[in-house]
XYZ file of C-alpha atoms in Angstrom:
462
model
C 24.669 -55.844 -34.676
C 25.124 -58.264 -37.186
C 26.470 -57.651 -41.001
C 25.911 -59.995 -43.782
C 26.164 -60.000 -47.903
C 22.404 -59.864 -49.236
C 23.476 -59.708 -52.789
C 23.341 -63.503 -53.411
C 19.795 -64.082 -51.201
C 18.277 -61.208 -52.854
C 18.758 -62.724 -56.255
C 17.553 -66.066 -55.042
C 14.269 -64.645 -53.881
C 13.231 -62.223 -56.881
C 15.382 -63.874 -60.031
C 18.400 -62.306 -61.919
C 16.032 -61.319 -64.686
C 13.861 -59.135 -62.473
C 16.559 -58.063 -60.264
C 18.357 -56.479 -63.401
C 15.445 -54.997 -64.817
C 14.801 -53.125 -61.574
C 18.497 -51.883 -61.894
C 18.065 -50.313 -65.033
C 14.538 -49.325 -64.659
C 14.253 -45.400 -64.470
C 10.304 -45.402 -63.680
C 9.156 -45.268 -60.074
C 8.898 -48.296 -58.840
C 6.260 -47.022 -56.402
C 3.956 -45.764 -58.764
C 1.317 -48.953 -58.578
C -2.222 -49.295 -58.376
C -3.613 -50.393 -55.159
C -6.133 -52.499 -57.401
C -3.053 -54.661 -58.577
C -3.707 -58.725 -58.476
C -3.074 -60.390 -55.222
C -0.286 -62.775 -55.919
C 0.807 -65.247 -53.431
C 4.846 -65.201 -52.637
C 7.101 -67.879 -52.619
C 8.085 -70.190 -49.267
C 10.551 -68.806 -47.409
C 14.143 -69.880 -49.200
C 15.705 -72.840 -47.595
C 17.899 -72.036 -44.367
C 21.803 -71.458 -45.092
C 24.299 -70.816 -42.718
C 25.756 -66.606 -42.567
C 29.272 -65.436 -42.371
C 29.060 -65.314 -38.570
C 28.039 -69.521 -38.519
C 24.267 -68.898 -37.759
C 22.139 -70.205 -39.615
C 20.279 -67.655 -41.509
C 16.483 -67.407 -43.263
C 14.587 -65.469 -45.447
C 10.879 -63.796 -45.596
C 9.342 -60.244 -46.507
C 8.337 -59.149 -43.140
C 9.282 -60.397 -39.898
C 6.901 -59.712 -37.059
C 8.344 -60.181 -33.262
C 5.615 -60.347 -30.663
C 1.943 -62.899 -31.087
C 0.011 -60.521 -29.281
C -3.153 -58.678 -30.707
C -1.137 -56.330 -33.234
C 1.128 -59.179 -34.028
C -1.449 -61.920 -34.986
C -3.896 -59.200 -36.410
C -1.111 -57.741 -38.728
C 0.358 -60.910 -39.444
C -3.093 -62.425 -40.979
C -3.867 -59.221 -42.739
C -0.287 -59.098 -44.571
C -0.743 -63.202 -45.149
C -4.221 -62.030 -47.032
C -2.573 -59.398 -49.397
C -0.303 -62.477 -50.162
C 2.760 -61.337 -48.597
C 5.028 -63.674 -46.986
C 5.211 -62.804 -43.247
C 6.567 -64.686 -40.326
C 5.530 -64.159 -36.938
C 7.705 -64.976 -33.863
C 6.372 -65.462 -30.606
C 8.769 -66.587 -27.330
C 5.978 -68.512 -25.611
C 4.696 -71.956 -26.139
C 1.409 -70.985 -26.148
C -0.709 -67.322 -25.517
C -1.910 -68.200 -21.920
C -0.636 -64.930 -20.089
C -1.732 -62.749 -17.180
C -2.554 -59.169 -17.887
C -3.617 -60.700 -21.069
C -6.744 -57.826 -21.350
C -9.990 -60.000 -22.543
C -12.161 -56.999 -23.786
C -13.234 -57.170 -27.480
C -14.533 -53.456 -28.448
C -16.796 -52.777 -30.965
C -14.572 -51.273 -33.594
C -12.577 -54.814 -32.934
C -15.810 -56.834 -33.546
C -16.692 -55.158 -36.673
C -13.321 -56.027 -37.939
C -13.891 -59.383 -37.163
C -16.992 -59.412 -39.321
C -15.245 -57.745 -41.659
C -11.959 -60.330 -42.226
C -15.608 -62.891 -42.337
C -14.619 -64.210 -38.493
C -17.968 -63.002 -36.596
C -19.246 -66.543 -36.567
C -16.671 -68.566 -35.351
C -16.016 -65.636 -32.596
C -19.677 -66.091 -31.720
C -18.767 -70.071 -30.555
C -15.880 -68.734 -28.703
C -16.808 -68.626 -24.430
C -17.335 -64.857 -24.334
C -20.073 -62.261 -22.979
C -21.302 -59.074 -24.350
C -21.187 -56.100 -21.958
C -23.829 -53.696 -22.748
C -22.934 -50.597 -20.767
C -20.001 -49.779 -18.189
C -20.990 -48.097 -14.742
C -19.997 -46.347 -11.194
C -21.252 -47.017 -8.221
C -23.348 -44.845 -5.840
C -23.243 -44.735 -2.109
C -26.252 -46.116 -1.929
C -25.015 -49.092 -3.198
C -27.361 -48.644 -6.934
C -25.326 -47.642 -10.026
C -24.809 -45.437 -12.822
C -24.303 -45.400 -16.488
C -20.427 -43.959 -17.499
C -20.714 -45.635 -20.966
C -24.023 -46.672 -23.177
C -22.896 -48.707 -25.894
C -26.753 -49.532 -26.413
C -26.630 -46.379 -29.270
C -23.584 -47.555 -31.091
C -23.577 -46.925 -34.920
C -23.309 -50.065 -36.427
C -24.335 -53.669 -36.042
C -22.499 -53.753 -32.771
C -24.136 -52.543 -29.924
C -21.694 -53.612 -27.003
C -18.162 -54.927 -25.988
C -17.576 -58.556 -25.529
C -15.401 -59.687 -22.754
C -13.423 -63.219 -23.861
C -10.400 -64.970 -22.937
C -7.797 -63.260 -24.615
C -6.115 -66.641 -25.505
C -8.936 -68.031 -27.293
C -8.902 -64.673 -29.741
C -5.204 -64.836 -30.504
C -5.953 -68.632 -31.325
C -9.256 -67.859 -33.473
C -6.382 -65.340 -35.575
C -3.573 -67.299 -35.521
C -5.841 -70.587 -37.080
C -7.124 -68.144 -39.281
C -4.244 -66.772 -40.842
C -2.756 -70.969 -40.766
C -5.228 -70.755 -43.797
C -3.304 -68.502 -46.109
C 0.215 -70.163 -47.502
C 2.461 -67.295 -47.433
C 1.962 -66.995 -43.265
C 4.177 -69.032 -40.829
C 3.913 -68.572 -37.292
C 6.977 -69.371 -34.681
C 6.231 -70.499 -31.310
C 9.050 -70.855 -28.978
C 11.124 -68.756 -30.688
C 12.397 -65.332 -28.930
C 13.137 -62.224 -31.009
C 16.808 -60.846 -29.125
C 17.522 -58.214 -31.037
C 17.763 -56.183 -34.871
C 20.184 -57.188 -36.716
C 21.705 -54.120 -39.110
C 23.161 -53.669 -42.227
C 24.850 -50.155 -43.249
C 22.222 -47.986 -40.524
C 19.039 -50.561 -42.085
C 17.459 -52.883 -40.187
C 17.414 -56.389 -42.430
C 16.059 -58.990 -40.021
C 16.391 -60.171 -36.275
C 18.315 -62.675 -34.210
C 15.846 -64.865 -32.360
C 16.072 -67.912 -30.318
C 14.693 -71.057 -30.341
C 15.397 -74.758 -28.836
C 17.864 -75.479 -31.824
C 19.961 -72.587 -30.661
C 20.042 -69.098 -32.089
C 19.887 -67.957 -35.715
C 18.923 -64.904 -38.318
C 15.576 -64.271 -39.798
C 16.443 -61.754 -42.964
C 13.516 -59.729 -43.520
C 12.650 -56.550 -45.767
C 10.608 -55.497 -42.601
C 10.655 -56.089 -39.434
C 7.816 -54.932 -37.046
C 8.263 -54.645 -33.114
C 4.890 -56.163 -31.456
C 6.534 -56.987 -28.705
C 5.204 -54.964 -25.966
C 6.424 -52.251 -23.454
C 9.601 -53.892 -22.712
C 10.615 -54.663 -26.432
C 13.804 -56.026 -27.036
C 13.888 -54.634 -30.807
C 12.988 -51.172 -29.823
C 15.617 -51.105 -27.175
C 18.062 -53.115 -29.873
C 17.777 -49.569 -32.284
C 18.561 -47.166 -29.730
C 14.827 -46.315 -29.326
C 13.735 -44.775 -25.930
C 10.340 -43.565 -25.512
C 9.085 -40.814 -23.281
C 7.617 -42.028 -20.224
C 4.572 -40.368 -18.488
C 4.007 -40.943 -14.632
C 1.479 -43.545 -13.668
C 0.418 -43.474 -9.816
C -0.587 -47.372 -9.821
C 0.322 -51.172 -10.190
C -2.161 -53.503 -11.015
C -2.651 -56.538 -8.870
C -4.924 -59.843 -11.134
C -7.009 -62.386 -9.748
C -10.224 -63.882 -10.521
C -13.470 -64.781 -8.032
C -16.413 -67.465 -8.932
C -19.777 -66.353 -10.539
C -22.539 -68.178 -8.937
C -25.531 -69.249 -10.831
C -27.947 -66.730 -8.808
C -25.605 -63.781 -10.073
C -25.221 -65.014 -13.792
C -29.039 -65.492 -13.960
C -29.601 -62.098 -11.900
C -26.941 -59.609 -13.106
C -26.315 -58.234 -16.571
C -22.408 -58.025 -17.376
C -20.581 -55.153 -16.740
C -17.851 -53.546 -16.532
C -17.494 -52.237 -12.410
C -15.660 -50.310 -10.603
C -15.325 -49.838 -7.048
C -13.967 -46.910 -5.291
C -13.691 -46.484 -1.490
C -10.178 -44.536 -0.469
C -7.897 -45.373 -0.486
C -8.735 -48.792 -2.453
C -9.544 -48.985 -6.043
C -11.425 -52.578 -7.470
C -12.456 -53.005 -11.027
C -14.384 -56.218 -11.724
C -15.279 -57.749 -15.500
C -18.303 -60.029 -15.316
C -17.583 -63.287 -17.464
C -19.669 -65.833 -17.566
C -17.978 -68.093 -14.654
C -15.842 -65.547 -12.655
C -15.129 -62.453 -11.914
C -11.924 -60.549 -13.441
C -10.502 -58.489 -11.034
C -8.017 -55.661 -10.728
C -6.750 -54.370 -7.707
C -5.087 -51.124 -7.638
C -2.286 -50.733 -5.701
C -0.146 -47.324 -5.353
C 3.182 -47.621 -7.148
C 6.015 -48.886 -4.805
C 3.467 -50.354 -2.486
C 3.949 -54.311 -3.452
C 6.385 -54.818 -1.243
C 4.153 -53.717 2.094
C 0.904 -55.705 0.732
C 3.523 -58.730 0.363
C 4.272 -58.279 4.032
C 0.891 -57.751 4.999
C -0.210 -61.197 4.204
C -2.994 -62.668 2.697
C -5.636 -62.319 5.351
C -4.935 -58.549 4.891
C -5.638 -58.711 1.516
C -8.956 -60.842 1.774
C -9.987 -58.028 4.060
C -9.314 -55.244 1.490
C -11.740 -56.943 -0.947
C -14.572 -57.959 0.837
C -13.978 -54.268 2.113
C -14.505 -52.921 -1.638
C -17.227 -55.458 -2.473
C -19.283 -57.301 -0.077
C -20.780 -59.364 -1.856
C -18.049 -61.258 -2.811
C -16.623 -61.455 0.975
C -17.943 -65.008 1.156
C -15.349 -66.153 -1.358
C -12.032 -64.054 -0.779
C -10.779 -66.981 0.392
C -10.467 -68.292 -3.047
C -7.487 -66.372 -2.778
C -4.740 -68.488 -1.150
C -1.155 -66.906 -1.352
C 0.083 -63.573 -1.908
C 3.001 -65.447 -4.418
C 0.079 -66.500 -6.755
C -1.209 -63.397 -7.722
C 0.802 -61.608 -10.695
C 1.187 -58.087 -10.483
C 1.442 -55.715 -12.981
C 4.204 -52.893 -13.272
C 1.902 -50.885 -15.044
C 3.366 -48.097 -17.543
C 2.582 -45.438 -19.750
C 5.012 -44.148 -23.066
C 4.872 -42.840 -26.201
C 8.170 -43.076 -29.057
C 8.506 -39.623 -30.770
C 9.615 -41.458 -34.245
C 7.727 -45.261 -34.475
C 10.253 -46.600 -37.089
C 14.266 -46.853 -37.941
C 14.949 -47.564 -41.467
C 13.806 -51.273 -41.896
C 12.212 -51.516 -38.651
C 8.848 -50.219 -37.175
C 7.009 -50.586 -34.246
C 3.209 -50.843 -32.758
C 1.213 -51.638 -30.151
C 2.809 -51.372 -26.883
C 6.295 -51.247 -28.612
C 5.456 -48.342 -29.605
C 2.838 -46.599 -27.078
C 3.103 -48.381 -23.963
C -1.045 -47.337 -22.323
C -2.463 -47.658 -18.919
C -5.224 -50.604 -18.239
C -7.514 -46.978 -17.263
C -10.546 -47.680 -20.215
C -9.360 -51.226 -21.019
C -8.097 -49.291 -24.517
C -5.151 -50.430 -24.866
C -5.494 -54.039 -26.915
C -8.052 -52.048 -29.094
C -5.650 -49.445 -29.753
C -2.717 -52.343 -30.488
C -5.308 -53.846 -33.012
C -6.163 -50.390 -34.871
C -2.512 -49.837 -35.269
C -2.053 -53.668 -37.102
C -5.149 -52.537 -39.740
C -3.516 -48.904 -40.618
C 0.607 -50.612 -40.450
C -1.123 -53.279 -42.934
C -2.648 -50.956 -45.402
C 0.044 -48.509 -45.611
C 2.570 -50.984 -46.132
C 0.941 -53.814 -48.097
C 1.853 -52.493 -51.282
C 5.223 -51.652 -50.969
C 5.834 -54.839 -49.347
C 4.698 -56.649 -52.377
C 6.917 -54.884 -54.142
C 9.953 -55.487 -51.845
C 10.672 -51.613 -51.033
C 9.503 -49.929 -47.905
C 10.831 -46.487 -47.110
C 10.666 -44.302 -44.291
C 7.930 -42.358 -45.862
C 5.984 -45.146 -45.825
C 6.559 -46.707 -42.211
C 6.009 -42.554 -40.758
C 2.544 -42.901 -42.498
C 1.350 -45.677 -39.656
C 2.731 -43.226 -37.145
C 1.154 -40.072 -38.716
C -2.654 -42.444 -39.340
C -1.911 -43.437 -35.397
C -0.788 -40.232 -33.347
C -3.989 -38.322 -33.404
C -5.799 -41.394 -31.427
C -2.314 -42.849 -29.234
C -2.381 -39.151 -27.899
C -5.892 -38.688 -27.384
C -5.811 -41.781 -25.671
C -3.316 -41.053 -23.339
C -3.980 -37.774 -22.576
C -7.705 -39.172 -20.943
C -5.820 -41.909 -19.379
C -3.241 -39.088 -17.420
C -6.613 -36.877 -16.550
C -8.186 -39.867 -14.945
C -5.006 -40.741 -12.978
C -4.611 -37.056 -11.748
C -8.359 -36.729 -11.240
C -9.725 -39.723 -10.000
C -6.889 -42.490 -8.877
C -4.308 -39.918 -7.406
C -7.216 -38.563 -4.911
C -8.578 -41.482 -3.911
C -5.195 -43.480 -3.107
C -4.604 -40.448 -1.307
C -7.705 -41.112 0.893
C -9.283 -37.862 -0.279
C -12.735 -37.458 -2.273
C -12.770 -35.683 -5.493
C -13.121 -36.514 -8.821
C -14.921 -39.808 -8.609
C -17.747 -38.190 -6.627
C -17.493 -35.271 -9.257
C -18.124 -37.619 -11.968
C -21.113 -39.231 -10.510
C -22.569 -35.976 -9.975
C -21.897 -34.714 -13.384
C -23.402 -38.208 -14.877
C -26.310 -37.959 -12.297
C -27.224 -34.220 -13.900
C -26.158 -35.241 -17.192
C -27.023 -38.800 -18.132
C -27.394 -38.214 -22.078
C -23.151 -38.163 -21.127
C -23.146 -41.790 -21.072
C -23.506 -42.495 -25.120
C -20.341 -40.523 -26.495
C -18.497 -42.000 -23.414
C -19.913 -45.199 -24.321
C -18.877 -44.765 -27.866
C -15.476 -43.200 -27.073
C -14.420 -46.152 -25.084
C -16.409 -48.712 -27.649
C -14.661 -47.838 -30.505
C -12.469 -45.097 -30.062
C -10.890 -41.870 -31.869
C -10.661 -42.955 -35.693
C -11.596 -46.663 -35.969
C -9.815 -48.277 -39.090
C -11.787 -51.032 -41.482
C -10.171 -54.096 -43.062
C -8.453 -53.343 -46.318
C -9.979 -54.625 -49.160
C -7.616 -57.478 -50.007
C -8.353 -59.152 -46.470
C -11.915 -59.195 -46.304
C -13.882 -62.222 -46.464
């Protein structure tokens, strides 16, 4: 932990006029319109160097993490005029495990913050449904987005990095933003039981970003969660995920609509995302198995996939090392309380979800929207409470738990069996789709855009 006066930065940033006023004042500061005037905040004050010989700076909310929910809420705050600062520990947002599906809900907030256009130009596809396979090598509908409400009648599958980049130039545009590349978020630092900023790290060495907020986007393994003595509960997951990519010829990109596919033949599980070039693939692997596939070799693990899909057996040998394909440690958690006093978290920091319905980034980018218009206000007035960081936890749970408790039936139903060897629920599901195919639009809409979808504020729409 790290202690330092505020007294003498405070004044700096608001003026001893106003700071005295606020003093004596005996109305609620709280009590505000939403409607009020957007009013763009000062530059972050100068740097200056603490009590403990870092140097120390200044803005209104620090965000640690430029992932979806860390971008996303980082160019909504910047559009209610609120300075906000953004570190991210990477050079750049090239990642593995990086998920590259855009749902609907996501898309119409694009249109919404007035980005639709320039996501058009980015490289993506639009997936139009998401299906099984049968035995007899056809397939079936799990999800119709075809019957969406709205103008968006799919999910689009891009590179992750080039979304992140579309925000991140985006909110460049408004002057109160500042994003931090290279620098690494270490830890809260406290002040009398309140969070008031972070230690990060950069290549000049380590120093303090003060903050009024500070807001943990840094994923399941979050140094500022674990920094406030948060522990989340953690929920069994039977699977790793192993990432890799195959070519796209031109006879399959002019014969095959995307899609979203799955493969399931005991006790090997295959889901493949059509973009426009490759195939995105995840393999998945029984938890505590890496090891063995490691020693099986490479030629094992061609054999596996052409195994799962033959069609692509004339190119497993794209594949050339066991060392160059990342794996993931795949997890699933939930924090009972999202926020310390001065501190909240989001995303993954918060609800850590299983790739099972590619939900997850969605999820992350829902909880940005509802953290930015709860807290907006009171950050332009420089007071956040603990009311007001439980209200993105209490606008969140319903959908986080719904979430996850689909994700755990799947695993127990469908990815337990079958990396068991045994049939089950996969060939249940079919059946039940088979019977039932008017089941495919609320799945389709369910995994499209989710339990309780949020819309841009007001004060970032374009």
């Amino acid at each position: 932990m790290v202690f330092g006066f505020e007294g003498n930065g405070l004044i700096a940033a608001i003026g001893i006029s106003t700071w005295m006023s606020w003093v004596g004042q005996s109305v609620d500061r709280r009590m505000v319109v939403a409607s009020a005037p957007v009013v763009a905040l000062p530059k972050p004050c100068p740097e200056r160097w603490g009590h403990d010989g870092r140097v120390t700076q200044r803005t209104t909310c620090l965000i640690a993490g430029g992932g979806p929910a860390g971008i996303m809420l980082g160019l909504l705050l910047a559009r209610a005029g609120i300075e906000v600062t953004v570190a991210e520990k990477h050079g750049d947002f090239l990642r593995d495990f990086r998920g590259d599906t855009v749902h609907a809900s996501t898309l119409q907030l694009l249109g919404e913050l007035g980005l639709e256009d320039r996501f058009r130009a980015m490289p993506h596809v639009d997936l139009a449904d998401y299906r099984l396979p049968l035995p007899n090598g056809r397939t079936i509908v799990l999800g119709d987005f075809s019957s969406l409400p709205g103008p968006y009648h799919h999910i689009a599958l891009a590179p992750q990095w080039d979304l992140l980049s579309l925000l991140a130039e985006t909110a460049a545009e408004e002057p109160s933003f500042r994003l931090l590349m290279n620098t690494e978020v270490l830890g809260p630092v406290v002040d009398h039981g309140r969070v008031v900023g972070a230690r990060v790290r950069s290549a000049d060495g380590e120093s303090v970003i003060k903050a009024d907020l500070t807001v943990a986007c840094d994923g399941r393994n979050s140094d500022l969660r674990s920094g406030a003595g948060m522990v989340p509960h953690e929920y069994r997951v039977p699977y790793d995920v192993w990432w890799f990519r195959l070519s796209r010829t031109d006879a399959e990109r002019e014969s095959e609509l995307p899609t979203l596919l799955p493969t399931i033949k005991p006790p090997d599980i295959m889901l493949a995302m059509s973009h426009h070039a490759y195939y995105q693939i995840a393999y998945l692997a029984p938890k505590g198995s890496q090891a063995r596939l490691r020693e099986e070799g490479i030629a094992s693990f061609r054999a596996r996939i052409a195994r799962l899909r033959p069609d692509l057996a004339d190119r497993v040998d794209e594949l050339t090392s066991m060392d160059e394909l990342p794996i993931l440690d795949v997890r699933m958690n939930r924090l009972h309380r999202w926020h310390r006093p001065g501190l909240l978290c989001i995303g993954d920091a918060a609800h850590a979800m299983s790739p099972s319905g590619g939900v997850g980034v969605n999820l992350a980018i829902q909880d940005a929207v509802a953290a930015a218009r709860c807290l907006a206000e009171p950050l332009r007035q420089r007071w956040v409470t603990d009311h007001d960081l439980d209200q993105v936890r209490r606008r969140r749970l319903f959908p986080t738990v719904f979430l996850q408790t689909g994700q755990r039936l799947l695993h127990a139903t469908i990815y337990e069996p079958a990396m068991a060897g045994l049939p089950g629920g996969f060939e249940a599901a079919t059946l039940v789709l088979r019977l039932l195919p008017w089941l495919s639009r609320p799945v389709g809409r369910l995994i499209a855009i989710g339990p309780r979808p949020e819309t841009a504020p007001a004060f970032a729409r374009r």
